[in-house]
Amino acid sequence: MESTVAQKLDAIFNLQRIDSKLDAILKVRGALPEEVQDLEDEIAGYQTRLEKFQAEIVGLDDEIKAHKEAIKESEKLIKKYQEQQMNVRNNREYDAITKELELQDLEIQVSKKKIAETALRIDQKKLDLDELKATLDDRQKDLDQKKGELDTIIAESESEEKKLNSDREKALKKVDERLAKSYTKIRDNAKNGLAVVLVKRGACGGCFNTVPPQRQADIRERKKLIVCEHCGRILVGVEEEVEEEPAPKRKRTTRAKKK
């Protein structure tokens, strides 16, 4: 059975009421969810850098090991060449072995220099790593504090939020699909989250621009879907102004003149 326009308006207005209550709950949390997310992202970045530093230190340690192995190899060759030098048959062989000895000695010096340079790089990396760990610890403490605050706030409204979300699911099923899409689009673009409003004091309850009397009459009839000409919000009704009764005038009392 096709819903009437009035029923569609009631359904979408009910959904707005529920969403507004959910918005109020989220508003209490303020910027905490975003702050927690930012801290989590920041910490993830620090942990990535930490892993990178640790991997670089391991790589530099491997370089030192490789240089030490090269030194051992050169020392073995030097010993071998020295033994050969004792059994040379002519000056040409002697000179050739001497050059090899000098070359291996140079290789050892280069390796030792590279070991020293790499050790300095490792020391610097370790300093950077310690500094990063200290920063990471501080940010983790901040995150734990913010998370604690957020968890406390969430716990306070958890049952209410759960019920509202359940109510929202039921309410959404009663809303026309095309109307629901329009509602979501309007809500996403509205700063206050209001997509469905009443006309209050002759103005749109969302953008507060004046709604002409004839348009207000059409809204009261609820025979067609009417949106605000200025902000596009759905206007579901007109809030009737209650006229306040004027306060009774105080009677002035006249004093009798003294004779």
CSV table of N, CA and C in Angstrom, one decimal, residues 28-157:
chain,number,residue,atom,x,y,z
A,28,VAL,N,28.8,15.3,22.5
A,28,VAL,CA,29.4,15.3,23.9
A,28,VAL,C,30.8,14.8,23.8
A,29,ARG,N,31.1,13.9,22.9
A,29,ARG,CA,32.5,13.4,22.7
A,29,ARG,C,33.4,14.4,22.1
A,30,GLY,N,32.8,15.4,21.5
A,30,GLY,CA,33.7,16.5,21.0
A,30,GLY,C,34.7,16.0,20.0
A,31,ALA,N,35.9,16.5,20.1
A,31,ALA,CA,36.9,16.2,19.1
A,31,ALA,C,37.7,14.9,19.6
A,32,LEU,N,37.3,14.3,20.7
A,32,LEU,CA,38.1,13.2,21.2
A,32,LEU,C,38.3,12.0,20.2
A,33,PRO,N,37.2,11.6,19.5
A,33,PRO,CA,37.4,10.5,18.5
A,33,PRO,C,38.5,10.9,17.4
A,34,GLU,N,38.4,12.1,16.9
A,34,GLU,CA,39.4,12.5,15.9
A,34,GLU,C,40.8,12.6,16.5
A,35,GLU,N,40.9,13.1,17.8
A,35,GLU,CA,42.2,13.2,18.5
A,35,GLU,C,42.8,11.8,18.7
A,36,VAL,N,41.9,10.8,19.1
A,36,VAL,CA,42.4,9.5,19.3
A,36,VAL,C,42.9,8.9,18.0
A,37,GLN,N,42.1,9.1,16.9
A,37,GLN,CA,42.5,8.6,15.6
A,37,GLN,C,43.8,9.2,15.1
A,38,ASP,N,43.9,10.5,15.3
A,38,ASP,CA,45.2,11.2,14.9
A,38,ASP,C,46.4,10.6,15.6
A,39,LEU,N,46.2,10.4,17.0
A,39,LEU,CA,47.3,9.9,17.8
A,39,LEU,C,47.6,8.5,17.3
A,40,GLU,N,46.6,7.7,17.0
A,40,GLU,CA,46.9,6.3,16.6
A,40,GLU,C,47.7,6.3,15.2
A,41,ASP,N,47.3,7.2,14.3
A,41,ASP,CA,48.0,7.3,13.1
A,41,ASP,C,49.4,7.8,13.3
A,42,GLU,N,49.6,8.8,14.2
A,42,GLU,CA,50.9,9.3,14.5
A,42,GLU,C,51.8,8.2,15.1
A,43,ILE,N,51.3,7.4,16.0
A,43,ILE,CA,52.0,6.3,16.6
A,43,ILE,C,52.4,5.3,15.6
A,44,ALA,N,51.4,5.0,14.7
A,44,ALA,CA,51.7,4.0,13.7
A,44,ALA,C,52.9,4.5,12.8
A,45,GLY,N,52.9,5.8,12.5
A,45,GLY,CA,54.0,6.3,11.8
A,45,GLY,C,55.4,6.2,12.5
A,46,TYR,N,55.3,6.5,13.8
A,46,TYR,CA,56.5,6.4,14.6
A,46,TYR,C,57.0,4.9,14.7
A,47,GLN,N,56.1,4.0,14.8
A,47,GLN,CA,56.4,2.6,14.8
A,47,GLN,C,57.1,2.1,13.5
A,48,THR,N,56.6,2.6,12.4
A,48,THR,CA,57.2,2.3,11.1
A,48,THR,C,58.6,2.8,11.1
A,49,ARG,N,58.8,4.1,11.5
A,49,ARG,CA,60.2,4.7,11.6
A,49,ARG,C,61.1,3.9,12.5
A,50,LEU,N,60.5,3.4,13.6
A,50,LEU,CA,61.2,2.6,14.6
A,50,LEU,C,61.7,1.3,14.0
A,51,GLU,N,60.9,0.7,13.3
A,51,GLU,CA,61.2,-0.6,12.6
A,51,GLU,C,62.3,-0.3,11.5
A,52,LYS,N,62.1,0.8,10.8
A,52,LYS,CA,63.1,1.2,9.8
A,52,LYS,C,64.5,1.4,10.4
A,53,PHE,N,64.6,2.1,11.5
A,53,PHE,CA,65.8,2.4,12.2
A,53,PHE,C,66.5,1.1,12.7
A,54,GLN,N,65.6,0.2,13.2
A,54,GLN,CA,66.1,-1.1,13.7
A,54,GLN,C,66.7,-1.9,12.6
A,55,ALA,N,66.0,-1.9,11.4
A,55,ALA,CA,66.4,-2.6,10.2
A,55,ALA,C,67.7,-2.0,9.7
A,56,GLU,N,67.9,-0.7,9.8
A,56,GLU,CA,69.1,0.0,9.3
A,56,GLU,C,70.3,-0.4,10.2
A,57,ILE,N,70.0,-0.5,11.5
A,57,ILE,CA,71.1,-0.8,12.4
A,57,ILE,C,71.6,-2.3,12.2
A,58,VAL,N,70.6,-3.2,11.9
A,58,VAL,CA,70.9,-4.6,11.6
A,58,VAL,C,71.8,-4.6,10.3
A,59,GLY,N,71.4,-3.8,9.4
A,59,GLY,CA,72.1,-3.8,8.1
A,59,GLY,C,73.5,-3.2,8.3
A,60,LEU,N,73.7,-2.2,9.1
A,60,LEU,CA,75.0,-1.7,9.4
A,60,LEU,C,75.9,-2.7,10.1
A,61,ASP,N,75.2,-3.4,11.1
A,61,ASP,CA,76.0,-4.5,11.8
A,61,ASP,C,76.5,-5.5,10.8
A,62,ASP,N,75.6,-5.8,9.8
A,62,ASP,CA,76.0,-6.8,8.8
A,62,ASP,C,77.2,-6.3,8.0
A,63,GLU,N,77.2,-5.0,7.7
A,63,GLU,CA,78.3,-4.4,7.0
A,63,GLU,C,79.6,-4.5,7.7
A,64,ILE,N,79.6,-4.3,9.0
A,64,ILE,CA,80.8,-4.4,9.9
A,64,ILE,C,81.3,-5.8,9.9
A,65,LYS,N,80.3,-6.8,10.0
A,65,LYS,CA,80.7,-8.2,9.9
A,65,LYS,C,81.4,-8.5,8.6
A,66,ALA,N,80.8,-8.0,7.5
A,66,ALA,CA,81.4,-8.3,6.2
A,66,ALA,C,82.8,-7.7,6.1
A,67,HIS,N,83.0,-6.5,6.7
A,67,HIS,CA,84.4,-5.9,6.7
A,67,HIS,C,85.4,-6.7,7.5
A,68,LYS,N,84.9,-7.2,8.6
A,68,LYS,CA,85.7,-8.0,9.5
A,68,LYS,C,86.2,-9.3,8.8
A,69,GLU,N,85.2,-9.8,8.1
A,69,GLU,CA,85.5,-11.1,7.3
A,69,GLU,C,86.5,-10.8,6.2
A,70,ALA,N,86.4,-9.6,5.6
A,70,ALA,CA,87.3,-9.2,4.6
A,70,ALA,C,88.7,-9.0,5.2
A,71,ILE,N,88.8,-8.5,6.4
A,71,ILE,CA,90.1,-8.3,7.1
A,71,ILE,C,90.7,-9.7,7.3
A,72,LYS,N,89.9,-10.6,7.8
A,72,LYS,CA,90.4,-12.0,8.1
A,72,LYS,C,91.0,-12.6,6.8
A,73,GLU,N,90.2,-12.4,5.7
A,73,GLU,CA,90.6,-13.0,4.4
A,73,GLU,C,91.9,-12.3,3.9
A,74,SER,N,92.0,-11.0,4.1
A,74,SER,CA,93.3,-10.3,3.7
A,74,SER,C,94.5,-10.8,4.6
A,75,GLU,N,94.2,-11.0,5.9
A,75,GLU,CA,95.3,-11.5,6.8
A,75,GLU,C,95.7,-12.9,6.4
A,76,LYS,N,94.8,-13.7,5.9
A,76,LYS,CA,95.2,-15.1,5.5
A,76,LYS,C,96.0,-15.0,4.2
A,77,LEU,N,95.7,-14.1,3.3
A,77,LEU,CA,96.4,-13.9,2.1
A,77,LEU,C,97.8,-13.3,2.4
A,78,ILE,N,97.9,-12.4,3.3
A,78,ILE,CA,99.2,-11.9,3.7
A,78,ILE,C,100.1,-12.9,4.2
A,79,LYS,N,99.6,-13.8,5.1
A,79,LYS,CA,100.4,-14.9,5.6
A,79,LYS,C,100.8,-15.8,4.5
A,80,LYS,N,99.9,-16.1,3.5
A,80,LYS,CA,100.2,-16.9,2.4
A,80,LYS,C,101.3,-16.3,1.5
A,81,TYR,N,101.2,-15.0,1.2
A,81,TYR,CA,102.2,-14.3,0.4
A,81,TYR,C,103.5,-14.2,1.1
A,82,GLN,N,103.5,-14.0,2.4
A,82,GLN,CA,104.8,-13.9,3.2
A,82,GLN,C,105.5,-15.3,3.1
A,83,GLU,N,104.8,-16.4,3.1
A,83,GLU,CA,105.4,-17.7,3.0
A,83,GLU,C,106.0,-17.9,1.6
A,84,GLN,N,105.2,-17.4,0.6
A,84,GLN,CA,105.7,-17.5,-0.8
A,84,GLN,C,106.9,-16.7,-1.0
A,85,GLN,N,106.9,-15.5,-0.3
A,85,GLN,CA,108.1,-14.6,-0.5
A,85,GLN,C,109.4,-15.2,-0.1
A,86,MET,N,109.3,-16.1,0.9
A,86,MET,CA,110.5,-16.8,1.4
A,86,MET,C,111.1,-17.7,0.3
A,87,ASN,N,110.3,-18.1,-0.6
A,87,ASN,CA,110.7,-19.1,-1.6
A,87,ASN,C,110.8,-18.6,-3.0
A,88,VAL,N,110.9,-17.3,-3.2
A,88,VAL,CA,111.0,-16.7,-4.6
A,88,VAL,C,112.3,-17.0,-5.3
A,89,ARG,N,112.1,-17.1,-6.6
A,89,ARG,CA,113.3,-17.5,-7.4
A,89,ARG,C,114.0,-16.3,-8.0
A,90,ASN,N,113.2,-15.2,-8.2
A,90,ASN,CA,113.8,-14.1,-8.8
A,90,ASN,C,113.2,-12.8,-8.3
A,91,ASN,N,113.7,-11.7,-8.7
A,91,ASN,CA,113.3,-10.3,-8.2
A,91,ASN,C,111.8,-10.0,-8.7
A,92,ARG,N,111.6,-10.5,-9.9
A,92,ARG,CA,110.2,-10.2,-10.5
A,92,ARG,C,109.1,-10.9,-9.6
A,93,GLU,N,109.3,-12.1,-9.2
A,93,GLU,CA,108.4,-12.8,-8.3
A,93,GLU,C,108.3,-12.1,-7.0
A,94,TYR,N,109.4,-11.7,-6.5
A,94,TYR,CA,109.5,-11.0,-5.2
A,94,TYR,C,108.7,-9.7,-5.3
A,95,ASP,N,108.9,-8.9,-6.3
A,95,ASP,CA,108.2,-7.6,-6.5
A,95,ASP,C,106.7,-7.8,-6.6
A,96,ALA,N,106.3,-8.9,-7.4
A,96,ALA,CA,104.9,-9.2,-7.6
A,96,ALA,C,104.2,-9.5,-6.2
A,97,ILE,N,104.9,-10.4,-5.4
A,97,ILE,CA,104.3,-10.7,-4.1
A,97,ILE,C,104.3,-9.5,-3.2
A,98,THR,N,105.3,-8.7,-3.3
A,98,THR,CA,105.4,-7.5,-2.4
A,98,THR,C,104.2,-6.6,-2.8
A,99,LYS,N,103.8,-6.4,-4.0
A,99,LYS,CA,102.7,-5.6,-4.4
A,99,LYS,C,101.4,-6.2,-3.9
A,100,GLU,N,101.3,-7.5,-3.9
A,100,GLU,CA,100.1,-8.2,-3.4
A,100,GLU,C,100.0,-8.0,-1.9
A,101,LEU,N,101.1,-8.0,-1.2
A,101,LEU,CA,101.1,-7.7,0.3
A,101,LEU,C,100.7,-6.3,0.6
A,102,GLU,N,101.2,-5.4,-0.2
A,102,GLU,CA,100.8,-4.0,0.0
A,102,GLU,C,99.3,-3.8,-0.3
A,103,LEU,N,98.8,-4.5,-1.4
A,103,LEU,CA,97.4,-4.4,-1.7
A,103,LEU,C,96.5,-4.9,-0.6
A,104,GLN,N,96.9,-6.1,0.0
A,104,GLN,CA,96.1,-6.6,1.1
A,104,GLN,C,96.2,-5.8,2.3
A,105,ASP,N,97.3,-5.2,2.5
A,105,ASP,CA,97.5,-4.3,3.7
A,105,ASP,C,96.6,-3.1,3.5
A,106,LEU,N,96.5,-2.6,2.3
A,106,LEU,CA,95.6,-1.4,2.0
A,106,LEU,C,94.2,-1.8,2.1
A,107,GLU,N,93.8,-3.1,1.7
A,107,GLU,CA,92.4,-3.6,1.9
A,107,GLU,C,92.1,-3.6,3.4
A,108,ILE,N,93.0,-4.0,4.2
A,108,ILE,CA,92.7,-4.1,5.7
A,108,ILE,C,92.5,-2.7,6.2
A,109,GLN,N,93.3,-1.7,5.8
A,109,GLN,CA,93.2,-0.3,6.2
A,109,GLN,C,91.8,0.3,5.8
A,110,VAL,N,91.4,0.0,4.6
A,110,VAL,CA,90.1,0.5,4.1
A,110,VAL,C,89.0,-0.1,4.9
A,111,SER,N,89.1,-1.4,5.1
A,111,SER,CA,88.0,-2.1,5.9
A,111,SER,C,87.9,-1.6,7.3
A,112,LYS,N,89.1,-1.3,7.9
A,112,LYS,CA,89.1,-0.8,9.3
A,112,LYS,C,88.5,0.6,9.3
A,113,LYS,N,88.8,1.4,8.3
A,113,LYS,CA,88.2,2.7,8.2
A,113,LYS,C,86.7,2.7,8.0
A,114,LYS,N,86.2,1.8,7.2
A,114,LYS,CA,84.8,1.6,6.9
A,114,LYS,C,84.1,1.1,8.2
A,115,ILE,N,84.8,0.2,9.0
A,115,ILE,CA,84.2,-0.3,10.2
A,115,ILE,C,84.0,0.9,11.2
A,116,ALA,N,85.0,1.8,11.3
A,116,ALA,CA,84.9,2.9,12.2
A,116,ALA,C,83.8,3.9,11.8
A,117,GLU,N,83.7,4.1,10.5
A,117,GLU,CA,82.7,5.0,9.9
A,117,GLU,C,81.3,4.4,10.2
A,118,THR,N,81.2,3.1,9.9
A,118,THR,CA,79.9,2.4,10.1
A,118,THR,C,79.5,2.4,11.6
A,119,ALA,N,80.5,2.2,12.5
A,119,ALA,CA,80.2,2.2,13.9
A,119,ALA,C,79.6,3.6,14.4
A,120,LEU,N,80.2,4.7,13.8
A,120,LEU,CA,79.7,6.0,14.1
A,120,LEU,C,78.3,6.2,13.6
A,121,ARG,N,78.0,5.6,12.4
A,121,ARG,CA,76.6,5.7,11.9
A,121,ARG,C,75.6,4.9,12.8
A,122,ILE,N,76.1,3.8,13.3
A,122,ILE,CA,75.3,3.0,14.2
A,122,ILE,C,75.0,3.7,15.5
A,123,ASP,N,76.0,4.4,16.0
A,123,ASP,CA,75.9,5.2,17.3
A,123,ASP,C,74.8,6.3,17.1
A,124,GLN,N,74.9,7.0,15.9
A,124,GLN,CA,73.9,8.0,15.6
A,124,GLN,C,72.5,7.5,15.5
A,125,LYS,N,72.4,6.3,14.8
A,125,LYS,CA,71.1,5.7,14.6
A,125,LYS,C,70.5,5.3,15.9
A,126,LYS,N,71.4,4.8,16.8
A,126,LYS,CA,70.9,4.4,18.2
A,126,LYS,C,70.4,5.6,19.0
A,127,LEU,N,71.1,6.8,18.8
A,127,LEU,CA,70.7,8.0,19.5
A,127,LEU,C,69.3,8.4,18.9
A,128,ASP,N,69.2,8.3,17.6
A,128,ASP,CA,67.9,8.7,17.0
A,128,ASP,C,66.8,7.7,17.4
A,129,LEU,N,67.2,6.4,17.6
A,129,LEU,CA,66.2,5.4,18.0
A,129,LEU,C,65.8,5.7,19.4
A,130,ASP,N,66.7,6.0,20.3
A,130,ASP,CA,66.3,6.3,21.7
A,130,ASP,C,65.4,7.5,21.8
A,131,GLU,N,65.7,8.5,21.0
A,131,GLU,CA,64.9,9.8,20.9
A,131,GLU,C,63.5,9.4,20.4
A,132,LEU,N,63.4,8.6,19.4
A,132,LEU,CA,62.1,8.2,18.8
A,132,LEU,C,61.3,7.4,19.8
A,133,LYS,N,62.0,6.5,20.5
A,133,LYS,CA,61.3,5.7,21.5
A,133,LYS,C,60.7,6.5,22.6
A,134,ALA,N,61.5,7.6,23.0
A,134,ALA,CA,61.0,8.5,24.1
A,134,ALA,C,59.7,9.2,23.6
A,135,THR,N,59.8,9.7,22.3
A,135,THR,CA,58.6,10.4,21.7
A,135,THR,C,57.5,9.5,21.6
A,136,LEU,N,57.7,8.2,21.2
A,136,LEU,CA,56.7,7.2,21.1
A,136,LEU,C,56.0,6.9,22.4
A,137,ASP,N,56.8,6.8,23.4
A,137,ASP,CA,56.3,6.6,24.8
A,137,ASP,C,55.4,7.7,25.2
A,138,ASP,N,55.8,9.0,25.0
A,138,ASP,CA,55.0,10.1,25.3
A,138,ASP,C,53.7,10.1,24.6
A,139,ARG,N,53.7,9.9,23.3
A,139,ARG,CA,52.5,9.9,22.5
A,139,ARG,C,51.6,8.7,22.9
A,140,GLN,N,52.2,7.6,23.3
A,140,GLN,CA,51.4,6.5,23.7
A,140,GLN,C,50.6,6.8,25.0
A,141,LYS,N,51.3,7.5,25.9
A,141,LYS,CA,50.7,8.0,27.2
A,141,LYS,C,49.5,8.9,26.9
A,142,ASP,N,49.7,9.8,25.9
A,142,ASP,CA,48.6,10.7,25.5
A,142,ASP,C,47.5,10.0,24.9
A,143,LEU,N,47.8,9.0,24.1
A,143,LEU,CA,46.7,8.1,23.5
A,143,LEU,C,45.9,7.4,24.6
A,144,ASP,N,46.7,6.8,25.5
A,144,ASP,CA,46.0,6.0,26.6
A,144,ASP,C,45.1,6.9,27.4
A,145,GLN,N,45.5,8.2,27.7
A,145,GLN,CA,44.7,9.1,28.4
A,145,GLN,C,43.4,9.5,27.6
A,146,LYS,N,43.6,9.8,26.3
A,146,LYS,CA,42.5,10.2,25.5
A,146,LYS,C,41.5,9.1,25.3
A,147,LYS,N,42.1,7.9,25.1
A,147,LYS,CA,41.2,6.7,25.0
A,147,LYS,C,40.4,6.5,26.2
A,148,GLY,N,41.0,6.7,27.4
A,148,GLY,CA,40.4,6.5,28.6
A,148,GLY,C,39.2,7.4,28.8
A,149,GLU,N,39.4,8.7,28.4
A,149,GLU,CA,38.4,9.7,28.5
A,149,GLU,C,37.2,9.3,27.5
A,150,LEU,N,37.6,8.9,26.3
A,150,LEU,CA,36.6,8.6,25.3
A,150,LEU,C,35.8,7.4,25.7
A,151,ASP,N,36.5,6.4,26.3
A,151,ASP,CA,35.8,5.1,26.7
A,151,ASP,C,34.8,5.4,27.8
A,152,THR,N,35.2,6.3,28.7
A,152,THR,CA,34.3,6.7,29.8
A,152,THR,C,33.0,7.4,29.3
A,153,ILE,N,33.2,8.3,28.3
A,153,ILE,CA,32.1,9.0,27.8
A,153,ILE,C,31.2,8.0,27.0
A,154,ILE,N,31.8,7.1,26.2
A,154,ILE,CA,31.0,6.2,25.4
A,154,ILE,C,30.2,5.2,26.4
A,155,ALA,N,30.9,4.8,27.4
A,155,ALA,CA,30.2,3.9,28.4
A,155,ALA,C,29.0,4.5,29.0
A,156,GLU,N,29.0,5.9,29.2
A,156,GLU,CA,27.9,6.6,29.9
A,156,GLU,C,26.7,6.6,29.0
A,157,SER,N,26.9,6.6,27.7
A,157,SER,CA,25.7,6.7,26.7
A,157,SER,C,25.6,5.5,25.9
